[in-house]
mmCIF file of C-alpha atoms in Angstrom:
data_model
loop_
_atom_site.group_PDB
_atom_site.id
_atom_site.type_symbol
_atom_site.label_atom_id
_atom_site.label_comp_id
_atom_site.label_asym_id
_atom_site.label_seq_id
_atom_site.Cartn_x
_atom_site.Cartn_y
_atom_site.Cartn_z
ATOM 1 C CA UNK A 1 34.811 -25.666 123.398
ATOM 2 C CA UNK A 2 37.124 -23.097 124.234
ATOM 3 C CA UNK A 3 38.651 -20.899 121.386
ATOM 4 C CA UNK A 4 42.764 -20.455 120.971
ATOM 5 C CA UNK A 5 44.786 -18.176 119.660
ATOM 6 C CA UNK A 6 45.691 -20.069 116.037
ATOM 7 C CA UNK A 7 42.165 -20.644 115.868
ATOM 8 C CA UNK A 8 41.453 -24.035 116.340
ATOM 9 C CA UNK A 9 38.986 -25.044 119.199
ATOM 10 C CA UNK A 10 40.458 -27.614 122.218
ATOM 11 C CA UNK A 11 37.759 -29.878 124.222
ATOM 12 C CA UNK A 12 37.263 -28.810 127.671
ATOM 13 C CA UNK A 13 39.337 -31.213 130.683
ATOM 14 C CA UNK A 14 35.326 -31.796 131.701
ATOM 15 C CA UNK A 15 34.166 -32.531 128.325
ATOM 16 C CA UNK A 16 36.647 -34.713 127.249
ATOM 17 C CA UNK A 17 36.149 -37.296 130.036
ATOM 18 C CA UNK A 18 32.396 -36.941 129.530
ATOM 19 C CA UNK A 19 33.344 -38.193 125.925
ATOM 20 C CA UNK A 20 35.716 -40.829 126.756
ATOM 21 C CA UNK A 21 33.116 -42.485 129.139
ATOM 22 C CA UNK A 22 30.103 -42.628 126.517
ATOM 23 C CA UNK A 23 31.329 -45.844 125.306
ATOM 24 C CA UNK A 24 31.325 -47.212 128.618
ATOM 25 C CA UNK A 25 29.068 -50.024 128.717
ATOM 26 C CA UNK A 26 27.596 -50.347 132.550
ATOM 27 C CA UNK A 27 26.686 -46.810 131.687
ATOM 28 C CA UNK A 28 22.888 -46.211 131.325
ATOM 29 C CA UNK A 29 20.707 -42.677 130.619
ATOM 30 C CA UNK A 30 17.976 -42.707 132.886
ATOM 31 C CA UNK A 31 15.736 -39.951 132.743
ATOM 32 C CA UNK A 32 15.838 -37.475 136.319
ATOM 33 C CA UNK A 33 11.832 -37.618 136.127
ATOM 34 C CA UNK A 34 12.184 -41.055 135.794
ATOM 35 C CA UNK A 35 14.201 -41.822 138.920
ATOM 36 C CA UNK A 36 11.986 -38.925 141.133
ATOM 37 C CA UNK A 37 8.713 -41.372 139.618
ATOM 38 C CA UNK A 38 10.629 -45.106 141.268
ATOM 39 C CA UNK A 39 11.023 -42.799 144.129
ATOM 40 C CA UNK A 40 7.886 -41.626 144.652
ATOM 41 C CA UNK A 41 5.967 -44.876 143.884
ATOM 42 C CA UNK A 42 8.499 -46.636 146.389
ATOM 43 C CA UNK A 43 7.424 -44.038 148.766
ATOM 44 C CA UNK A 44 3.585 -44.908 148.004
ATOM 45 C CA UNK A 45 3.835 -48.535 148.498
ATOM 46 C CA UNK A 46 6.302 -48.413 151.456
ATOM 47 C CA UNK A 47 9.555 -50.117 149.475
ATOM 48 C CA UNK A 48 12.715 -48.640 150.748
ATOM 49 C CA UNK A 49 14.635 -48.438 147.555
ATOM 50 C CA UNK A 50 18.128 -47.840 149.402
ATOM 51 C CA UNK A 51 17.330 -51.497 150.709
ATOM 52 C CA UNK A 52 18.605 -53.161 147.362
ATOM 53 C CA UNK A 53 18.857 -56.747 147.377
ATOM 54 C CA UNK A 54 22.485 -58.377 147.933
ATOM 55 C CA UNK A 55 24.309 -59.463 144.266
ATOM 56 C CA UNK A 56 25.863 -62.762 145.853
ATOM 57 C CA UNK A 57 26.917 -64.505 143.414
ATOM 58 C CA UNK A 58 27.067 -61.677 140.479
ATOM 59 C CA UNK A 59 31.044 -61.179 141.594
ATOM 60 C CA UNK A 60 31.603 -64.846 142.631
ATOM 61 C CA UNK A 61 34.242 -66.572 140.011
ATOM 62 C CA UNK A 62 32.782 -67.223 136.501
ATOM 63 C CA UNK A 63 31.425 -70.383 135.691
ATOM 64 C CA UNK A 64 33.158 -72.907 133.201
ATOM 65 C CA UNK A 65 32.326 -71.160 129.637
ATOM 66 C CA UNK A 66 31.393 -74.421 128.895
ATOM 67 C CA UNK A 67 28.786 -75.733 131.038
ATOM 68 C CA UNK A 68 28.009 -79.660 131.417
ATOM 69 C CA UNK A 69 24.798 -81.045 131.319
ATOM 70 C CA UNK A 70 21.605 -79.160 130.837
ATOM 71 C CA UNK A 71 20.265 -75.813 131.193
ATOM 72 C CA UNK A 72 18.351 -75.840 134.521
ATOM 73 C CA UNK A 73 15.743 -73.054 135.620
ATOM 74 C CA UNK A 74 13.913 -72.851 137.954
ATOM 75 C CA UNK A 75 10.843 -70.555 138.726
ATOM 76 C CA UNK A 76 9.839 -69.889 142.403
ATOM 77 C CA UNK A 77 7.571 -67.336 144.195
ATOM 78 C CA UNK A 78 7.798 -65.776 147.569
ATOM 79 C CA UNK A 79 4.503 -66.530 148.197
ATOM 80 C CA UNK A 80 1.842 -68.817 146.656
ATOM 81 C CA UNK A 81 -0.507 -67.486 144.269
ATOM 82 C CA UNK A 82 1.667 -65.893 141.747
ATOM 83 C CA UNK A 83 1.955 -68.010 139.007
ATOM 84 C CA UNK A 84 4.909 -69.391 139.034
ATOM 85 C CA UNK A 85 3.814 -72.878 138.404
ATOM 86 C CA UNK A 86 1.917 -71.806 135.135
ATOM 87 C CA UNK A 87 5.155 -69.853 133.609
ATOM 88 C CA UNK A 88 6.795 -73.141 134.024
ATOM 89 C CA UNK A 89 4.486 -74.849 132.419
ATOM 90 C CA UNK A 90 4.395 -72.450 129.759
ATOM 91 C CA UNK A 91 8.026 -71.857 129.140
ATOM 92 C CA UNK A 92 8.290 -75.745 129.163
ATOM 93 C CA UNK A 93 5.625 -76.285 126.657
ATOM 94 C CA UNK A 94 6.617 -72.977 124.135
ATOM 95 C CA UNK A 95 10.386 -74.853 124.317
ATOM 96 C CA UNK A 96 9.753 -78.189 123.828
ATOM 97 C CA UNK A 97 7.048 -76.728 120.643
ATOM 98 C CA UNK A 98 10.310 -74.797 118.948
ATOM 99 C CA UNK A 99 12.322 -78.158 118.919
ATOM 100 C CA UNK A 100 14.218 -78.095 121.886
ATOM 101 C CA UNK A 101 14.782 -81.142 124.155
ATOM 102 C CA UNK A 102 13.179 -79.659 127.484
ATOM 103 C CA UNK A 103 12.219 -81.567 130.553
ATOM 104 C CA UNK A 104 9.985 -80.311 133.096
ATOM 105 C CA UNK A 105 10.308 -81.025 136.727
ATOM 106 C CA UNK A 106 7.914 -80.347 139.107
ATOM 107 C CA UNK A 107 8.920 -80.367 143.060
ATOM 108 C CA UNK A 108 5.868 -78.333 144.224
ATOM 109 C CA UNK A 109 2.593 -80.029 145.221
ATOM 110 C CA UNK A 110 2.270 -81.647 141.194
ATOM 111 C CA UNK A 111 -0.135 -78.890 139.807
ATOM 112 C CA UNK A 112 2.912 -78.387 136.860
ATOM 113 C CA UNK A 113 1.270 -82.019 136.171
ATOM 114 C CA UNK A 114 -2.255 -80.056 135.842
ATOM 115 C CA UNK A 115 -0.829 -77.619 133.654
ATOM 116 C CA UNK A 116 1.096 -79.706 131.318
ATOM 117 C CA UNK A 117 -1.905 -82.573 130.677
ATOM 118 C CA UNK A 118 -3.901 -84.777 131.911
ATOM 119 C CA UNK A 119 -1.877 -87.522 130.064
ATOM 120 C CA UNK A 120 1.346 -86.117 131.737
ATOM 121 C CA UNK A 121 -0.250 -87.172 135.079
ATOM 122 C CA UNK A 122 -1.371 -90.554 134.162
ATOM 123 C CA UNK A 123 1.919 -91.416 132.022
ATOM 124 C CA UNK A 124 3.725 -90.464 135.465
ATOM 125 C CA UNK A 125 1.153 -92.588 137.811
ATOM 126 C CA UNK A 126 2.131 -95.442 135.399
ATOM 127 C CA UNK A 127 5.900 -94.637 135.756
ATOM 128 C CA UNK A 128 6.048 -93.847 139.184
ATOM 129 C CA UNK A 129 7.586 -90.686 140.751
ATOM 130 C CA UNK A 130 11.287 -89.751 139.571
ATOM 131 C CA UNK A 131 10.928 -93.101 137.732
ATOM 132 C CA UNK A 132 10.276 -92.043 134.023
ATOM 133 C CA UNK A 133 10.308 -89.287 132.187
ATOM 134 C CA UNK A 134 6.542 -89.412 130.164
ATOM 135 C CA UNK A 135 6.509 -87.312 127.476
ATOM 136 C CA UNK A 136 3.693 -84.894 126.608
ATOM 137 C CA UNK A 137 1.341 -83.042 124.223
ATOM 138 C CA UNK A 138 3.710 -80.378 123.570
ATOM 139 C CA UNK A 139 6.765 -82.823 123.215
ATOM 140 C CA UNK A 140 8.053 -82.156 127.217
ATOM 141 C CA UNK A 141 9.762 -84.824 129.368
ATOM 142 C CA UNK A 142 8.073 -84.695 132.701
ATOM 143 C CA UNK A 143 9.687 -86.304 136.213
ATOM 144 C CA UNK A 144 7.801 -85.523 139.692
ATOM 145 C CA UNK A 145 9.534 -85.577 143.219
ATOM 146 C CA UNK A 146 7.398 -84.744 146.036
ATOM 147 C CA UNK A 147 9.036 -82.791 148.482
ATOM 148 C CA UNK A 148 7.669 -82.064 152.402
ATOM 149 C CA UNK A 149 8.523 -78.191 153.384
ATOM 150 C CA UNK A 150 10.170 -80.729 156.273
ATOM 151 C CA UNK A 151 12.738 -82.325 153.778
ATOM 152 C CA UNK A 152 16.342 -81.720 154.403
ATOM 153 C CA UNK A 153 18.409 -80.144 151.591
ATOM 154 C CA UNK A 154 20.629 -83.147 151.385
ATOM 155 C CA UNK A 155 17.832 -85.907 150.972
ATOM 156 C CA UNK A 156 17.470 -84.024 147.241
ATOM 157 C CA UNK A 157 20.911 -85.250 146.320
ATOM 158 C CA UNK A 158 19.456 -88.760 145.149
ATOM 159 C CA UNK A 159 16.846 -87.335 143.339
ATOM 160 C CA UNK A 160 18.752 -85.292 141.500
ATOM 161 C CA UNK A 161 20.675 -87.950 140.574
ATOM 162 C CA UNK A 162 17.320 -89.567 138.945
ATOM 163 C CA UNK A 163 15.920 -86.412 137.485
ATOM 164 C CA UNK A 164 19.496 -86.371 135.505
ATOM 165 C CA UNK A 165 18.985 -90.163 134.360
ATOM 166 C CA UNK A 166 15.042 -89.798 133.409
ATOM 167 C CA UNK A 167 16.035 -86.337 131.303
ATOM 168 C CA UNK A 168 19.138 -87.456 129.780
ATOM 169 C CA UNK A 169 19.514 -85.652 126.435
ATOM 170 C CA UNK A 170 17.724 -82.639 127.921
ATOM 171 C CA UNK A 171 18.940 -79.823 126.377
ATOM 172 C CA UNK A 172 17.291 -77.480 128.971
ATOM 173 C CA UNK A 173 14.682 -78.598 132.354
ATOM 174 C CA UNK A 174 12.622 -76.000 133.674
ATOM 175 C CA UNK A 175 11.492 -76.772 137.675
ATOM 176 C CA UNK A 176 8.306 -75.533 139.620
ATOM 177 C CA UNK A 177 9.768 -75.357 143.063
ATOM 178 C CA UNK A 178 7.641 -73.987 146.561
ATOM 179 C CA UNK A 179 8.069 -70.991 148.134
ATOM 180 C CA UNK A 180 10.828 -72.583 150.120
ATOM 181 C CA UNK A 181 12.039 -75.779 152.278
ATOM 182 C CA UNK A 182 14.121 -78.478 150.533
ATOM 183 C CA UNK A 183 12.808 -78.063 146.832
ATOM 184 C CA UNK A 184 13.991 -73.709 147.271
ATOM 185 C CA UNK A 185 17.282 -75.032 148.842
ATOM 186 C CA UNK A 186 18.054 -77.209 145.541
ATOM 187 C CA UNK A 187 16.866 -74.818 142.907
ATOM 188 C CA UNK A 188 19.524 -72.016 144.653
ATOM 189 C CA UNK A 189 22.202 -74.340 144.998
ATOM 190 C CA UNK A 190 21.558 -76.480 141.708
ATOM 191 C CA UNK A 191 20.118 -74.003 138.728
ATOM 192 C CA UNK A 192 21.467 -71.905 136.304
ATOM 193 C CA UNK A 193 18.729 -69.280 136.201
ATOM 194 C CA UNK A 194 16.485 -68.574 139.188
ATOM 195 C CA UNK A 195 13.756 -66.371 138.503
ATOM 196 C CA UNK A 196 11.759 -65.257 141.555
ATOM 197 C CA UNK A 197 7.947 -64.538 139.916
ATOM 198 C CA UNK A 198 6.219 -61.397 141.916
ATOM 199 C CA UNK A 199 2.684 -60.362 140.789
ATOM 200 C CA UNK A 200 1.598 -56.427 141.199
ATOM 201 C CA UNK A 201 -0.890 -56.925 143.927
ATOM 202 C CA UNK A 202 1.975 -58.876 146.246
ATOM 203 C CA UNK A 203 2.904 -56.735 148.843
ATOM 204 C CA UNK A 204 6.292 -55.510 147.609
ATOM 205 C CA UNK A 205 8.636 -55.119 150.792
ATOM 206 C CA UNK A 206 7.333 -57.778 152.119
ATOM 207 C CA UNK A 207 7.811 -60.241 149.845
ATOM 208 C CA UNK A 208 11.534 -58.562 148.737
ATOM 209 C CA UNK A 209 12.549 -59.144 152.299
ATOM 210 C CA UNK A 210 11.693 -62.666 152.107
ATOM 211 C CA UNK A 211 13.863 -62.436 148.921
ATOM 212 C CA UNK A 212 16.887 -61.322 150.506
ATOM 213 C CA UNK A 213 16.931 -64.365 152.538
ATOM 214 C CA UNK A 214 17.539 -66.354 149.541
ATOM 215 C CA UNK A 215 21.273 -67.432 149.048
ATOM 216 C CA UNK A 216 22.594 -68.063 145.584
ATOM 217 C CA UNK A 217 25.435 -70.773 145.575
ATOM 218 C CA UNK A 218 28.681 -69.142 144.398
ATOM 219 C CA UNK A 219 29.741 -68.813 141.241
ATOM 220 C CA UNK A 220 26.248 -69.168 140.081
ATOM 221 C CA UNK A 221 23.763 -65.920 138.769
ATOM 222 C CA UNK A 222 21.887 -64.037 140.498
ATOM 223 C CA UNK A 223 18.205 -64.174 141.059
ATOM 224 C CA UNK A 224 16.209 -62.772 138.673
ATOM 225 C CA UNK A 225 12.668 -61.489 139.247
ATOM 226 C CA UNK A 226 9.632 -61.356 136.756
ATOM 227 C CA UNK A 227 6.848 -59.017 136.835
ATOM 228 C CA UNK A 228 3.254 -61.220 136.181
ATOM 229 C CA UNK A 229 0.031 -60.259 135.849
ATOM 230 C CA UNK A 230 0.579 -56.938 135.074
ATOM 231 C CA UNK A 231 -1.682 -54.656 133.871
ATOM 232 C CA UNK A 232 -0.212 -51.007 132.569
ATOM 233 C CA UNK A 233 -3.837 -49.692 133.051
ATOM 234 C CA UNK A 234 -3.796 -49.773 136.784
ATOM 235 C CA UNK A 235 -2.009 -46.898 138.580
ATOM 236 C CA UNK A 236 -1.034 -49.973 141.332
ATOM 237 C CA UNK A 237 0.693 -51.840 138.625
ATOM 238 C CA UNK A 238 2.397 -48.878 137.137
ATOM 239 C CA UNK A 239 3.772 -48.016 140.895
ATOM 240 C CA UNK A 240 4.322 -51.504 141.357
ATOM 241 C CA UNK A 241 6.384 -51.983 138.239
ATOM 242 C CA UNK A 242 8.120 -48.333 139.043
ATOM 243 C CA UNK A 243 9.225 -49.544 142.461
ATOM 244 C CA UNK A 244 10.672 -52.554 141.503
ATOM 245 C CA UNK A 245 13.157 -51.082 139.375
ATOM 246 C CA UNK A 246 13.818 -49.099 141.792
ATOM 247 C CA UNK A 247 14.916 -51.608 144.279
ATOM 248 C CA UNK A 248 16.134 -54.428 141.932
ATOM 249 C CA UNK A 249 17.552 -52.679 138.823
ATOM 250 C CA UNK A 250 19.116 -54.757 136.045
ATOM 251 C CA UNK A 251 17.772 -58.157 138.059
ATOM 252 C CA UNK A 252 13.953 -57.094 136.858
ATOM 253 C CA UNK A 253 13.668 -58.393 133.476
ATOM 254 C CA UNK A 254 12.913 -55.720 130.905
ATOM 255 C CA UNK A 255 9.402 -57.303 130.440
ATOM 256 C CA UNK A 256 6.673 -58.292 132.299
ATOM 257 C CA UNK A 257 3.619 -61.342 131.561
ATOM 258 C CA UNK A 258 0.827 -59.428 131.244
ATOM 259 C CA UNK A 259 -2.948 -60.020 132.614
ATOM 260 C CA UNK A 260 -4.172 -61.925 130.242
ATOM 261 C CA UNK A 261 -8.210 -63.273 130.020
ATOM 262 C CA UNK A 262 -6.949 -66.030 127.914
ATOM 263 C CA UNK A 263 -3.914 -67.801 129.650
ATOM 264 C CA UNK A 264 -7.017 -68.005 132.741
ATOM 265 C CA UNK A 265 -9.698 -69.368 130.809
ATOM 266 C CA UNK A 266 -7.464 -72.210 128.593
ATOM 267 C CA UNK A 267 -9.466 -75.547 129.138
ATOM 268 C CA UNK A 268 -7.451 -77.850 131.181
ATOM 269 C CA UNK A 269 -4.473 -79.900 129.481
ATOM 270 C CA UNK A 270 -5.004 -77.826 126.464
ATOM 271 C CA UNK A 271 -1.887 -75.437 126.024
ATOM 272 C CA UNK A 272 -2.155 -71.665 125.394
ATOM 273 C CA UNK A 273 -0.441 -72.012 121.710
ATOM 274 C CA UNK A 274 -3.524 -73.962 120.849
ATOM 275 C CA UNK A 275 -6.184 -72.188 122.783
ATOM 276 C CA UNK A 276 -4.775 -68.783 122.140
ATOM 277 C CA UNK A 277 -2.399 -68.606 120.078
ATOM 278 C CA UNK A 278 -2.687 -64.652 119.666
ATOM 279 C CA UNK A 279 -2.577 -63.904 123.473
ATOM 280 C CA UNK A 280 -0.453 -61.126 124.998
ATOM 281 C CA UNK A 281 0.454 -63.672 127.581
ATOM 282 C CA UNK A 282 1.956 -66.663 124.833
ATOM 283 C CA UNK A 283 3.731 -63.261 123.663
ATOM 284 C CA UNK A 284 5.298 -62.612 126.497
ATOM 285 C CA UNK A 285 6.331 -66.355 128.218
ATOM 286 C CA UNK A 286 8.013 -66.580 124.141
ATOM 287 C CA UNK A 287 10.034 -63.477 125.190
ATOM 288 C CA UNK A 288 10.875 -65.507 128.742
ATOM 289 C CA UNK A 289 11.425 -68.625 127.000
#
């Protein structure tokens, strides 16, 4: 503040645009310390954080406010191993628990089968693949499509067309898709929410530059990544965590699935609301979910 002569105080030119921006809502405080830590674990685990992943499809024209049909998802890893399939599963399960009409649609190799039931897979080998839509422990709608890494994008366009018809009603699907070929190619081009699941122990710029060869449809969201298996105890996940923030900013969600003993040792079929219904993990796919 600067003093005057009749005594009153004026704002400084500086000050007074510092004050006009605070309501500003793409601003964000982030800590100096902070930003030298991203740095520094980027540096440790060889992620270039200047080397931020493209937004296409973030500035592409909005969608229709009101959207037809379903909400689709669709959770995918770079490479196997990182648990994509079982967040599915989960988020599929925890959904169709609270009430929600949720099909599940699998167009890996059919483990989601595994990890919704046993009676999931034998409803479905009664119903044949794409066929019918068997329902569940948990109150999920399941369909199957098996889908060669040699399958063109276009042969998909049919089965879509039958995933649609066996999940009519759906109020939301959730899809296990590969690490690419013609299942990857449908979930960018088709889904409302991609989220692209990474695990600590992945190495980082590898797997980001796989990333960045994944094209978003326009007009849809970007990808989103997820954090799983993380443990804040290890100094790897911390820097792992750190580094990805770095690089991907507001496309990290805010949370991360947590190692968890439990979500490993459920029996099969049996979900992880009734095995362990106080695990960190359940805690954390609920936030997802």
């Amino acid at each position: 503040m600067l003093p005057v002569a009749d005594g009153r105080r004026t704002v400084r030119s500086d000050v007074r645009q510092l004050g006009s921006t605070l309501g500003d809502g793409r601003l964000r405080y982030v800590e100096v310390r902070e930003l030298e830590r991203r740095a520094a674990s980027c540096a440790a685990l060889g992620v270039d954080p200047r080397r931020s992943l493209s937004t296409e499809g973030s500035e592409s024209p909005a969608r229709p406010a009101q959207a037809v049909g379903p909400l689709v998802a669709a959770f995918a890893a770079v490479s196997p191993g990182a648990g994509a399939t079982a967040l599915a599963a989960l988020v599929a399960e925890l959904l169709a628990q609270e009430g929600h009409a949720c099909g599940a649609v699998d167009l890996g190799s059919g483990h989601l089968l595994d990890r919704l039931g046993a009676d999931a897979r034998r409803a479905l080998a009664a119903g044949g693949e794409g066929q019918s839509a068997p329902v569940t422990r948990s109150g999920a709608r399941v369909v199957a499509l098996r889908c060669g890494p040699g399958d063109a994008p276009p042969s998909l366009s049919g089965a879509w067309v039958r995933i649609a018809a066996a999940l009519e009603g759906a109020a939301c699907i959730v899809a296990d898709v590969g690490a690419g070929g013609a299942p990857l190619h449908a979930a960018l081009d088709t889904a409302d929410e991609v989220v692209v699941v990474l695990r600590p122990d992945t190495p980082l710029d590898g797997a980001l530059e796989a990333a960045r060869a994944w094209r978003r449809a326009p007009g849809f969201a970007p990808l989103r990544f997820l954090l799983n298996g993380f443990d804040p105890r290890r100094a790897t996940d911390r820097a792992a965590r750190d580094a990805l923030e770095a690089t991907l900013g507001a496309r990290l969600l805010p949370f991360a699935v947590h190692e968890d003993a439990a979500f490993a040792a459920r029996p099969a079929g049996a979900s992880l609301a009734e095995h362990a219904p106080e695990s960190q993990a359940l805690h954390d796919a609920a936030e997802l979910a």
